[in-house]
mmCIF file of N, CA, C and O in Angstrom:
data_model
loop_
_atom_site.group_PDB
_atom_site.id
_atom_site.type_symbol
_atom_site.label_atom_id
_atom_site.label_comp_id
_atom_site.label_asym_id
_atom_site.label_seq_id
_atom_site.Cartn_x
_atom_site.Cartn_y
_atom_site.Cartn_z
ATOM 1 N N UNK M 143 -5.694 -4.723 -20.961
ATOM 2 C CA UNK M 143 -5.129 -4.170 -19.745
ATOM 3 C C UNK M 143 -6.076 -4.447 -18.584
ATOM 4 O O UNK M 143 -7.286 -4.597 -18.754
ATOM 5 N N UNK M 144 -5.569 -4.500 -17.582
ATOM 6 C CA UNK M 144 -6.328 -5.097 -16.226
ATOM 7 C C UNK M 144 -6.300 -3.702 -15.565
ATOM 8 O O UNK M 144 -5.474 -2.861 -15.211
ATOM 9 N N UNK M 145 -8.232 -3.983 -15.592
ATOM 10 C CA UNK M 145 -8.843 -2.974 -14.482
ATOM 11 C C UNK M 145 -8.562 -3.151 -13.105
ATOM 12 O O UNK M 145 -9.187 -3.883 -12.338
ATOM 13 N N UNK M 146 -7.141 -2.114 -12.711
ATOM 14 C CA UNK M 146 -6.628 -1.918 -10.936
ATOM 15 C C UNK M 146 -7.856 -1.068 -10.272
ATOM 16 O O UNK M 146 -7.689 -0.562 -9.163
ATOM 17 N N UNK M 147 -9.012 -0.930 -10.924
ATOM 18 C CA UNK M 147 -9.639 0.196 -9.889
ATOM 19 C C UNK M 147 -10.046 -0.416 -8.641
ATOM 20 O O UNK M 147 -10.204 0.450 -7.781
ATOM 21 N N UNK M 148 -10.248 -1.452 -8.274
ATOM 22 C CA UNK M 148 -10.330 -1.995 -6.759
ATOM 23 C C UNK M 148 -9.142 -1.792 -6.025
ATOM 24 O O UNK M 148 -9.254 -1.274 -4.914
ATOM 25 N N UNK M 149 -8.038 -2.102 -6.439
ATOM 26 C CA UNK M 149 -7.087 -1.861 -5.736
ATOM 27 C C UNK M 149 -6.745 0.123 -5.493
ATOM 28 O O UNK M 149 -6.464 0.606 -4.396
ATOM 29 N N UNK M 150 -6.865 0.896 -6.721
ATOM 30 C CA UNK M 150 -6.470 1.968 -6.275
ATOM 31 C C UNK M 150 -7.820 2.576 -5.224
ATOM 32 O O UNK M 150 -7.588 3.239 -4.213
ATOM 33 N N UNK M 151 -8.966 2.279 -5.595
ATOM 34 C CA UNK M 151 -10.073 2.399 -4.981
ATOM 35 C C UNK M 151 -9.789 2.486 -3.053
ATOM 36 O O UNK M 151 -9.658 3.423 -2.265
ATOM 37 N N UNK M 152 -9.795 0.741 -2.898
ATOM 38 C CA UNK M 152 -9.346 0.426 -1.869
ATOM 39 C C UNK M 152 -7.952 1.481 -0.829
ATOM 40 O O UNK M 152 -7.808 1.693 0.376
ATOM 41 N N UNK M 153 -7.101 1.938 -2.183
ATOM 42 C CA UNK M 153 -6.170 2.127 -1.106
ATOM 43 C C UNK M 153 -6.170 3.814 -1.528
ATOM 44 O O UNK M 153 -5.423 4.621 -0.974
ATOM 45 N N UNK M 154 -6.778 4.040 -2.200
ATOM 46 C CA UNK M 154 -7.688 6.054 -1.669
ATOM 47 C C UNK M 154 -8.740 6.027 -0.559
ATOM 48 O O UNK M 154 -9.362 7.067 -0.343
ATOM 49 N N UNK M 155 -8.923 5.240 -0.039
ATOM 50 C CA UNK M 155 -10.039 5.105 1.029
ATOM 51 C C UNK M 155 -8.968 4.887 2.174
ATOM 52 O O UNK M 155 -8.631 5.835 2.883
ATOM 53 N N UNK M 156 -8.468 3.685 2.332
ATOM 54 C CA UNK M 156 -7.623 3.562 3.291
ATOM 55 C C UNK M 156 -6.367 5.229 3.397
ATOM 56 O O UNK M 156 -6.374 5.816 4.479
ATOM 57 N N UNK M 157 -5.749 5.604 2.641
ATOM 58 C CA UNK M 157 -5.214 6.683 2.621
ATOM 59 C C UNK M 157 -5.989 8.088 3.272
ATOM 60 O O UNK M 157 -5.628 8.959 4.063
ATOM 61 N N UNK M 158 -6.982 7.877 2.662
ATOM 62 C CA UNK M 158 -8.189 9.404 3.453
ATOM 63 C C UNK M 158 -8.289 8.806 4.826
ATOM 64 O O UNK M 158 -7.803 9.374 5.804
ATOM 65 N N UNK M 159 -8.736 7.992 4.878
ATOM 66 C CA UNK M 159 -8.955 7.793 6.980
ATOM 67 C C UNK M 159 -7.312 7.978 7.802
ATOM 68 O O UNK M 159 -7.235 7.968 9.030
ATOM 69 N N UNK M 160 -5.997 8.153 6.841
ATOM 70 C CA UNK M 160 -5.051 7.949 7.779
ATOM 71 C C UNK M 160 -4.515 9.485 7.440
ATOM 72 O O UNK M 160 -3.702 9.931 8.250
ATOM 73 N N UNK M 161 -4.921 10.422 6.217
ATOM 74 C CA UNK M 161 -4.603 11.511 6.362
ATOM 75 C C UNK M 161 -5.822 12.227 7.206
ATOM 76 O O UNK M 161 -5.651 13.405 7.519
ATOM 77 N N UNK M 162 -6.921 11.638 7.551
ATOM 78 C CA UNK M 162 -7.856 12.272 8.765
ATOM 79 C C UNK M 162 -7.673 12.048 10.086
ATOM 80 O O UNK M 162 -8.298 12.725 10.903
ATOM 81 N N UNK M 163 -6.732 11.002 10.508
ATOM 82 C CA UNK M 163 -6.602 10.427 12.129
ATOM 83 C C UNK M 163 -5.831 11.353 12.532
ATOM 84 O O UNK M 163 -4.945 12.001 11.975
ATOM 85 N N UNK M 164 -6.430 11.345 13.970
ATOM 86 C CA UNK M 164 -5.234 11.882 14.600
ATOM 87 C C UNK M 164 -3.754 11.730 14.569
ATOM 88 O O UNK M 164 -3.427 10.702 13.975
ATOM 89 N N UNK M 165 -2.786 12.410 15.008
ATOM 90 C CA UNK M 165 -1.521 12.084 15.396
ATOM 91 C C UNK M 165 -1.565 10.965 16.474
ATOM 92 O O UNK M 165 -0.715 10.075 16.494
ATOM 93 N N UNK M 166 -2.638 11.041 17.419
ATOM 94 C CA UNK M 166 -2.520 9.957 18.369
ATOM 95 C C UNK M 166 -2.783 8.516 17.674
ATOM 96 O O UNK M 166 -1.942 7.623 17.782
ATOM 97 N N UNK M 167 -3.449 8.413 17.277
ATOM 98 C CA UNK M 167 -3.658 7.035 16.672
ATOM 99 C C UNK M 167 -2.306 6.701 15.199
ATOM 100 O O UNK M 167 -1.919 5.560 14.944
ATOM 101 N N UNK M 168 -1.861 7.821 14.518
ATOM 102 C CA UNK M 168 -0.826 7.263 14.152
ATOM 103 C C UNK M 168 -0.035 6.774 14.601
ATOM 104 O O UNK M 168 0.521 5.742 14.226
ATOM 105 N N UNK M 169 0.279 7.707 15.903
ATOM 106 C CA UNK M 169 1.476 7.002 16.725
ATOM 107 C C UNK M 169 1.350 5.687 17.309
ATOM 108 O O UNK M 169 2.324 4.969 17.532
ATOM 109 N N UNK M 170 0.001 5.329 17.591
ATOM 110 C CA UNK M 170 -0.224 4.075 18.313
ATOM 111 C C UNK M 170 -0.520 2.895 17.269
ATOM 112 O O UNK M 170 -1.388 2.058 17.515
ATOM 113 N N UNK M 171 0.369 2.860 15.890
ATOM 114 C CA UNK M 171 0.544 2.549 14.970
ATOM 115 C C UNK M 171 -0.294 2.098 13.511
ATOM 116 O O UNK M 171 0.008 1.101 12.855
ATOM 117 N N UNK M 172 -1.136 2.821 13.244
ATOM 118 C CA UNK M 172 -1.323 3.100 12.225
ATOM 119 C C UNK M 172 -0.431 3.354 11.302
ATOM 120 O O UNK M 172 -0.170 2.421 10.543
ATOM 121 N N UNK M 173 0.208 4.528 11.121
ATOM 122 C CA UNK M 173 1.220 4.820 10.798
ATOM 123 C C UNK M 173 2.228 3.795 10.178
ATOM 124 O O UNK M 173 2.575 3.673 9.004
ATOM 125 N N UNK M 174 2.599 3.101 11.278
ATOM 126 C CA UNK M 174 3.865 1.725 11.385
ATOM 127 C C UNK M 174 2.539 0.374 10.159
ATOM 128 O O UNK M 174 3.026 -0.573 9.541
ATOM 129 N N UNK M 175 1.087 0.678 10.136
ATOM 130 C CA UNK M 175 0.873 -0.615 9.635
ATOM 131 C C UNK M 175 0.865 -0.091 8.342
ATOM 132 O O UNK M 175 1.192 -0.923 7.495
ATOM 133 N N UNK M 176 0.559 1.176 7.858
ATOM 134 C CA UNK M 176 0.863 1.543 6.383
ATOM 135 C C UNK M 176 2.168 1.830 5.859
ATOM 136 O O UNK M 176 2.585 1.622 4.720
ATOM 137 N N UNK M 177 2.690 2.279 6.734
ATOM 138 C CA UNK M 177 4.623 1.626 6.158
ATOM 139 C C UNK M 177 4.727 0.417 5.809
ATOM 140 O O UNK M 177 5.126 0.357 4.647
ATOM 141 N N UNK M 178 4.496 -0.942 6.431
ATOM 142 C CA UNK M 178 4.530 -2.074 6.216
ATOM 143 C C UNK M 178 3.574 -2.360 4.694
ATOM 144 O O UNK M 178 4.091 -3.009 3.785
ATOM 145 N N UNK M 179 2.241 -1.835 4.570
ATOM 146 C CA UNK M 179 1.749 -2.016 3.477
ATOM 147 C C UNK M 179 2.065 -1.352 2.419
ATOM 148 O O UNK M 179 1.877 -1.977 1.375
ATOM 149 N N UNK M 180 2.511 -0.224 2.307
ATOM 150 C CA UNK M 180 3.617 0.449 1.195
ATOM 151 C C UNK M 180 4.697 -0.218 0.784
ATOM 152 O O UNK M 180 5.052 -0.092 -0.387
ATOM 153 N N UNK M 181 5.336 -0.961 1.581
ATOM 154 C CA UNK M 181 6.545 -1.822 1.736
ATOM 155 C C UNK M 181 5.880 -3.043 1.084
ATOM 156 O O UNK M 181 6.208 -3.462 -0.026
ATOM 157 N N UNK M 182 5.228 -3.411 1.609
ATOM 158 C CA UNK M 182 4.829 -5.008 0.588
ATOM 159 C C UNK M 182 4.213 -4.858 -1.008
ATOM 160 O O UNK M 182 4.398 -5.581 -1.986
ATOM 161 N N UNK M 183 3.453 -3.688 -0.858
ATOM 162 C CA UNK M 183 3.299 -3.138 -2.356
ATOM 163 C C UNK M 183 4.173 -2.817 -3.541
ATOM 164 O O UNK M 183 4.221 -3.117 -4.734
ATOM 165 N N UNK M 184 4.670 -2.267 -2.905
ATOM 166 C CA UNK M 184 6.365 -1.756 -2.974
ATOM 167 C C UNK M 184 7.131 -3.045 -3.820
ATOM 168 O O UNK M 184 7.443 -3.223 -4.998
ATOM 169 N N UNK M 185 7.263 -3.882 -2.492
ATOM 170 C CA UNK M 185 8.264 -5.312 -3.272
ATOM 171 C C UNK M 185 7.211 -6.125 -3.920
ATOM 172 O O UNK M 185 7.907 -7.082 -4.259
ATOM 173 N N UNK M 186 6.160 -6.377 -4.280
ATOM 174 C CA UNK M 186 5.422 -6.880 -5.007
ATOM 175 C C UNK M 186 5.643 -6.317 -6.724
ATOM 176 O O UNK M 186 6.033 -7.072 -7.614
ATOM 177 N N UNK M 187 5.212 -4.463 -6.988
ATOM 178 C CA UNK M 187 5.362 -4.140 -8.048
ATOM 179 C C UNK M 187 7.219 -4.377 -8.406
ATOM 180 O O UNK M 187 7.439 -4.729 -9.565
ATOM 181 N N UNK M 188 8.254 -4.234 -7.655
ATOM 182 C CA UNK M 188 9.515 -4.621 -7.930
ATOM 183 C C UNK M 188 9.908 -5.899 -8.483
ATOM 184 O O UNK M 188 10.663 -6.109 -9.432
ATOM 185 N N UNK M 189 9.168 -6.877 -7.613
ATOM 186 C CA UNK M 189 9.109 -8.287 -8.112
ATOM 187 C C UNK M 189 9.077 -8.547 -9.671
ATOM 188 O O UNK M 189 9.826 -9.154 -10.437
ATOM 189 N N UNK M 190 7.640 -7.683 -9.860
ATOM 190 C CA UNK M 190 7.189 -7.908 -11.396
ATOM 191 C C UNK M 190 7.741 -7.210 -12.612
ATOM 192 O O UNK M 190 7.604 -7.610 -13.768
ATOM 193 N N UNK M 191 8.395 -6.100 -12.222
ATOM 194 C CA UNK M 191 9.331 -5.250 -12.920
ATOM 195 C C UNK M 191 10.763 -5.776 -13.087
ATOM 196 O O UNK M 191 11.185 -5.958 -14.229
ATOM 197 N N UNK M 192 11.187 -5.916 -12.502
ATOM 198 C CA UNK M 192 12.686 -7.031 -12.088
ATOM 199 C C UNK M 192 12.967 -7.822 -11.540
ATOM 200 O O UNK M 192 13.824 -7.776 -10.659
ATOM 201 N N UNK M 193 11.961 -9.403 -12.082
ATOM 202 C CA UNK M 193 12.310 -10.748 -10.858
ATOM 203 C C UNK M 193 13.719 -11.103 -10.720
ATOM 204 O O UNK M 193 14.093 -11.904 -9.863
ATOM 205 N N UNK M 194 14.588 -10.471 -11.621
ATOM 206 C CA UNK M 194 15.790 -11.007 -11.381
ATOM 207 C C UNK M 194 16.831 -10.244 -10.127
ATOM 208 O O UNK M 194 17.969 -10.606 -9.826
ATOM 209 N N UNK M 195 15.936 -8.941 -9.452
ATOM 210 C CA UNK M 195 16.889 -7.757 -9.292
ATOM 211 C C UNK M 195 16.478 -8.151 -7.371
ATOM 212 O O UNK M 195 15.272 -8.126 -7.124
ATOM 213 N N UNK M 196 17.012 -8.336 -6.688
ATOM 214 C CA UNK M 196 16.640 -7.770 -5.045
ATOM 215 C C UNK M 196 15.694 -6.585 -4.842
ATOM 216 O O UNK M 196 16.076 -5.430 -5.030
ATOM 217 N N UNK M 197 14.396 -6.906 -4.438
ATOM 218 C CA UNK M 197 13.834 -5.834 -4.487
ATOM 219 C C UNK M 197 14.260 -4.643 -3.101
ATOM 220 O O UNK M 197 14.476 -4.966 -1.933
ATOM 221 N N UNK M 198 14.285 -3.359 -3.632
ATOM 222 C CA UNK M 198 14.284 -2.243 -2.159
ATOM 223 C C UNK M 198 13.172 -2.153 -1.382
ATOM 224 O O UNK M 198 11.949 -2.145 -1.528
ATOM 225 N N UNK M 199 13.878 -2.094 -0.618
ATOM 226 C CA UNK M 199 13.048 -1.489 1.041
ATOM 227 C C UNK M 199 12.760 -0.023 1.017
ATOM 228 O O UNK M 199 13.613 0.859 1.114
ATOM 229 N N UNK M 200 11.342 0.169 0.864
ATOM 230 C CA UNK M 200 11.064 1.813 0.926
ATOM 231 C C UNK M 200 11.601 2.297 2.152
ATOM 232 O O UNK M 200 11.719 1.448 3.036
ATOM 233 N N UNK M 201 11.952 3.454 2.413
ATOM 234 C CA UNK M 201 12.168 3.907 3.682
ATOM 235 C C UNK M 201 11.082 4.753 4.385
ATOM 236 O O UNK M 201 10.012 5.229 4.006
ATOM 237 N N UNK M 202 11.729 4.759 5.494
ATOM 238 C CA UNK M 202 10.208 5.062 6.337
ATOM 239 C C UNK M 202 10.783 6.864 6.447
ATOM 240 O O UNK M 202 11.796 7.482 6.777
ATOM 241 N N UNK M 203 9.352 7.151 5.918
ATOM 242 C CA UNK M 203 9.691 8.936 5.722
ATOM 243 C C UNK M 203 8.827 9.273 7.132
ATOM 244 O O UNK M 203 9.259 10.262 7.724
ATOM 245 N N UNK M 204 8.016 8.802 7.573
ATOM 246 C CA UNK M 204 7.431 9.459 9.171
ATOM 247 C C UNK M 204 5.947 9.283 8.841
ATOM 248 O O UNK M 204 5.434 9.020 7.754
ATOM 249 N N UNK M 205 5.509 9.443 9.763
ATOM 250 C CA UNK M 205 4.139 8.967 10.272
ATOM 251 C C UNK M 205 3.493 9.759 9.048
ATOM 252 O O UNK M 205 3.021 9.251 8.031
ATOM 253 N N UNK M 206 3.577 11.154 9.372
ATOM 254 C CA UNK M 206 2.618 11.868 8.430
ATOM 255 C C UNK M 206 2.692 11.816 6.332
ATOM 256 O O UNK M 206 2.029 12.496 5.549
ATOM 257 N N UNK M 207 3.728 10.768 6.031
ATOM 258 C CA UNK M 207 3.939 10.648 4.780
ATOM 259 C C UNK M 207 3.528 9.139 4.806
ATOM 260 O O UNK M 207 4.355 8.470 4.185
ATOM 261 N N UNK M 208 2.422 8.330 5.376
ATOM 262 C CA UNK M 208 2.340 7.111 5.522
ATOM 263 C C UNK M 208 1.272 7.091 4.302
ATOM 264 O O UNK M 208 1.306 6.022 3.692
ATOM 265 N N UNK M 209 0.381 7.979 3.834
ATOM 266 C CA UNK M 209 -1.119 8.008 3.053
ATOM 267 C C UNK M 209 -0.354 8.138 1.622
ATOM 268 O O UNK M 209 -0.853 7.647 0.610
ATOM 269 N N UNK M 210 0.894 8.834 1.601
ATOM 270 C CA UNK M 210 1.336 8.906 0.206
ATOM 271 C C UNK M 210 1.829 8.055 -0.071
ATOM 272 O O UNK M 210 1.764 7.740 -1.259
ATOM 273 N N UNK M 211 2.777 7.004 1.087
ATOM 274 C CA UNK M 211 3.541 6.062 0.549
ATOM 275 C C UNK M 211 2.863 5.135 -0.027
ATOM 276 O O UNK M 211 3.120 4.809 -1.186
ATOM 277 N N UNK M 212 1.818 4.516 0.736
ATOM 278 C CA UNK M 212 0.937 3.691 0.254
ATOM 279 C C UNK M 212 0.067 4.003 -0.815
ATOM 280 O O UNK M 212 -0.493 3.070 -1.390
ATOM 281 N N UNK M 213 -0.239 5.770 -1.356
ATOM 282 C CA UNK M 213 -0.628 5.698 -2.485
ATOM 283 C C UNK M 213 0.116 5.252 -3.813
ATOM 284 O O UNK M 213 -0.287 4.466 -4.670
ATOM 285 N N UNK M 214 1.348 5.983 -3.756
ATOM 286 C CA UNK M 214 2.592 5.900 -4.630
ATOM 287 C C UNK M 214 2.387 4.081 -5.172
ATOM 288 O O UNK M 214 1.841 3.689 -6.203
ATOM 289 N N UNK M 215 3.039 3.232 -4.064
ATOM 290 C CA UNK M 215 3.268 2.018 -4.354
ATOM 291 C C UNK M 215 1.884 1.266 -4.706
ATOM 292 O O UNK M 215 1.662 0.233 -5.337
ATOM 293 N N UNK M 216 1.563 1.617 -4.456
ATOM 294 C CA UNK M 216 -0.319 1.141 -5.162
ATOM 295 C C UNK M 216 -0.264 1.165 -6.345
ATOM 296 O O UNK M 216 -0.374 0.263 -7.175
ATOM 297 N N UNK M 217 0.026 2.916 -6.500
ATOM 298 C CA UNK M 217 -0.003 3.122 -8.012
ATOM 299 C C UNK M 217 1.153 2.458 -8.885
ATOM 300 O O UNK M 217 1.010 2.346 -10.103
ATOM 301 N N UNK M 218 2.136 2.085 -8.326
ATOM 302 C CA UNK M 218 3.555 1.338 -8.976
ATOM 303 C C UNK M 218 2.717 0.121 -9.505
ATOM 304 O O UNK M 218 2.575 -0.289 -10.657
ATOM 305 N N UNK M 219 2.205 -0.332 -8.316
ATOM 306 C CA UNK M 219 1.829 -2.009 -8.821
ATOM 307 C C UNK M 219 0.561 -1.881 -9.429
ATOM 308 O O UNK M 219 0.161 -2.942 -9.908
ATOM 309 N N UNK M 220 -0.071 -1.077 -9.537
ATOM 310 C CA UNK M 220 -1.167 -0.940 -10.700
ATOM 311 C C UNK M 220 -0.725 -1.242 -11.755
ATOM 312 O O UNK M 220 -1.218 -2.195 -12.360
ATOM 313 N N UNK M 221 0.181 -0.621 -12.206
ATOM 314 C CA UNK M 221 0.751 -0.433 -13.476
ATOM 315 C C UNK M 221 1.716 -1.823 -14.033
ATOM 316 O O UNK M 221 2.010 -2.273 -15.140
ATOM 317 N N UNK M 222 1.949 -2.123 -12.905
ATOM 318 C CA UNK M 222 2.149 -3.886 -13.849
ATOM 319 C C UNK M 222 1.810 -4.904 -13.524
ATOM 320 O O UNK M 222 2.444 -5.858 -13.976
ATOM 321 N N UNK M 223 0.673 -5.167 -12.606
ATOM 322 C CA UNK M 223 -0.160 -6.020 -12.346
ATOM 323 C C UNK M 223 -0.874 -6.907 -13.318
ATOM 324 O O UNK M 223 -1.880 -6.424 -13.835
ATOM 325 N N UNK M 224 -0.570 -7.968 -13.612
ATOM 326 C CA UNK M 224 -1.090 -8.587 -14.911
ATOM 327 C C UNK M 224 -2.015 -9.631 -14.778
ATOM 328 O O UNK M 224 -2.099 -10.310 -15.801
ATOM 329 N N UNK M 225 -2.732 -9.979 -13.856
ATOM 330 C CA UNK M 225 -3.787 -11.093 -13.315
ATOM 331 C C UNK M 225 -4.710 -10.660 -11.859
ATOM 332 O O UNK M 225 -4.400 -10.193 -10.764
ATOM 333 N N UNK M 226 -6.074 -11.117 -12.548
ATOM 334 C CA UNK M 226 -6.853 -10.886 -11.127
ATOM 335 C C UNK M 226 -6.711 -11.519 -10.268
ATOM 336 O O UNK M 226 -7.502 -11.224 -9.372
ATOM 337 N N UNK M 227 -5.827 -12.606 -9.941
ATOM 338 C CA UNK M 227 -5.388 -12.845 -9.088
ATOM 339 C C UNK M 227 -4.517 -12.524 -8.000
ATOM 340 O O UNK M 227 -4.667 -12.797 -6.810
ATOM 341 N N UNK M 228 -3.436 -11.807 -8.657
ATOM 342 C CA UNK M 228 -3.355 -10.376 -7.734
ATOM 343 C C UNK M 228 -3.548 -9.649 -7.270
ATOM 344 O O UNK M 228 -3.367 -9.144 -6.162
ATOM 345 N N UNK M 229 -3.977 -9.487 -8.129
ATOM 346 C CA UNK M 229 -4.831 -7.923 -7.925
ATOM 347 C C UNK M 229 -6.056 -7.895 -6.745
ATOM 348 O O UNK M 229 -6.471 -6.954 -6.069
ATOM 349 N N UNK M 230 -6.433 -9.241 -6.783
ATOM 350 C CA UNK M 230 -7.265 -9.438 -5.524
ATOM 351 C C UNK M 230 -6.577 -9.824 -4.349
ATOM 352 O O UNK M 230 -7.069 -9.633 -3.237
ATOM 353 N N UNK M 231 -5.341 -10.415 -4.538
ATOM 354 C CA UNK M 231 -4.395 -10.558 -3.216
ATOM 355 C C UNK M 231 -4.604 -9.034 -2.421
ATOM 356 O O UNK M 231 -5.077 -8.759 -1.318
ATOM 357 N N UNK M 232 -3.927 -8.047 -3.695
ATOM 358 C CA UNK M 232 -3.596 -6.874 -2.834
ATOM 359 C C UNK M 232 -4.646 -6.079 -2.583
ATOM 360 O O UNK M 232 -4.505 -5.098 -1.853
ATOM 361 N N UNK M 233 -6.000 -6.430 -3.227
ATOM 362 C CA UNK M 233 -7.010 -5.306 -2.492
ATOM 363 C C UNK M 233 -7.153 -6.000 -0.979
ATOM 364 O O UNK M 233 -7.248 -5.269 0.008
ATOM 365 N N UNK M 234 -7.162 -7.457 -0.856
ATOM 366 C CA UNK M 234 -6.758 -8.307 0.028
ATOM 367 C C UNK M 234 -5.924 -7.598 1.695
ATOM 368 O O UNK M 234 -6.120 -7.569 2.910
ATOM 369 N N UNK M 235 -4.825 -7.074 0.526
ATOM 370 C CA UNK M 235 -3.612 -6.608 1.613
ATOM 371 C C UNK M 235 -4.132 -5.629 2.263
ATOM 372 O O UNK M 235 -4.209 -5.691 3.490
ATOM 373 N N UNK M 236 -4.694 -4.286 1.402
ATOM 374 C CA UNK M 236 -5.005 -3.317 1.678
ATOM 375 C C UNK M 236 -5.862 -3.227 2.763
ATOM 376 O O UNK M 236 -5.884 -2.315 3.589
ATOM 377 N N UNK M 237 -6.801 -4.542 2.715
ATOM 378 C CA UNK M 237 -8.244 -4.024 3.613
ATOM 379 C C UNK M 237 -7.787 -4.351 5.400
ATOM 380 O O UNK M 237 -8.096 -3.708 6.402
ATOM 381 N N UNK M 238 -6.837 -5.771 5.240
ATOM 382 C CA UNK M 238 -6.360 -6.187 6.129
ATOM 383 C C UNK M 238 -5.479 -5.321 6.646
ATOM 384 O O UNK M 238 -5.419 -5.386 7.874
ATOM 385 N N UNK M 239 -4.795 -4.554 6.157
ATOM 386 C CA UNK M 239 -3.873 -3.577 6.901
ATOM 387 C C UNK M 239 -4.961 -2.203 7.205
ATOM 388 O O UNK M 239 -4.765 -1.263 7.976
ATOM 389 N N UNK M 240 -5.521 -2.323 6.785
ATOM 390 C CA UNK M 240 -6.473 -0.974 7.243
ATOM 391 C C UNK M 240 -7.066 -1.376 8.765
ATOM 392 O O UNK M 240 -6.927 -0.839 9.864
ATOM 393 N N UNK M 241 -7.834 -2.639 8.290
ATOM 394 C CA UNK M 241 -8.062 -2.877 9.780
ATOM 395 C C UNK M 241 -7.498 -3.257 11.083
ATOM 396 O O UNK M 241 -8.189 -3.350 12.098
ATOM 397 N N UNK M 242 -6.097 -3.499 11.036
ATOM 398 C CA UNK M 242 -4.881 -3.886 11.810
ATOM 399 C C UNK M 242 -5.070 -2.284 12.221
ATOM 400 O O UNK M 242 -5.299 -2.068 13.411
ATOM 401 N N UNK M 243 -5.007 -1.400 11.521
ATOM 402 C CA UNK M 243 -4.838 0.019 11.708
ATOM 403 C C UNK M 243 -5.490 0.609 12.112
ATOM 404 O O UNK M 243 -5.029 1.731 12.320
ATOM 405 N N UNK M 244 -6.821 0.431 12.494
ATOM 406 C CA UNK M 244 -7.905 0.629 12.644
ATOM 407 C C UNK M 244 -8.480 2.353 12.461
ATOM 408 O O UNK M 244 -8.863 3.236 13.228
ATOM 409 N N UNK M 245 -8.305 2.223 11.185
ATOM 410 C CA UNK M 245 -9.103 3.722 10.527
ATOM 411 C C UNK M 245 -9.999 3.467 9.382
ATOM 412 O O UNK M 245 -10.599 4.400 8.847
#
């Protein structure tokens, strides 16, 4: 089994700085860049679970549910992540959307 702890690592860190920001800086999109990275996490673990199926579009629950979404789908694609090559894509994703986000 493939050790995800960089990736869940990565995205409990990124999650604590966006459940500590202000409301102002969510709004000035933070917020909007961890929806997007929940969302690509999201259709990544879908991909690998059902390449045959259209993957879903998470929906956007609001600014202040942005730290869970992105934990949730982290943890989805932990769980069937089967190469470090991925797995380094998405600690990849994570760091880059953190800093787009800047928290």
């Amino acid at each position: 089994m493939l050790d995800t702890t960089p990736l869940t690592r990565a995205v409990g860190h990124f999650a604590d700085r966006l459940r500590a920001a202000p409301q102002s800086r969510l709004q000035r999109g933070a917020a909007a860049e961890a929806l997007g990275l929940a969302r690509e996490l999201a259709r990544r673990a879908q991909l690998l679970e059902e390449p045959s199926q259209s993957p879903r579009e998470m929906p956007d629950a609001g600014m202040f549910a942005a730290a869970d979404q992105i934990t949730v789908a982290a943890q989805d694609l932990a769980l069937v992540l089967e190469n470090e090559g991925a797995l380094a894509e998405a600690v990849t994703l994570v760091a880059e959307a953190q800093q787009r986000a800047g928290v």
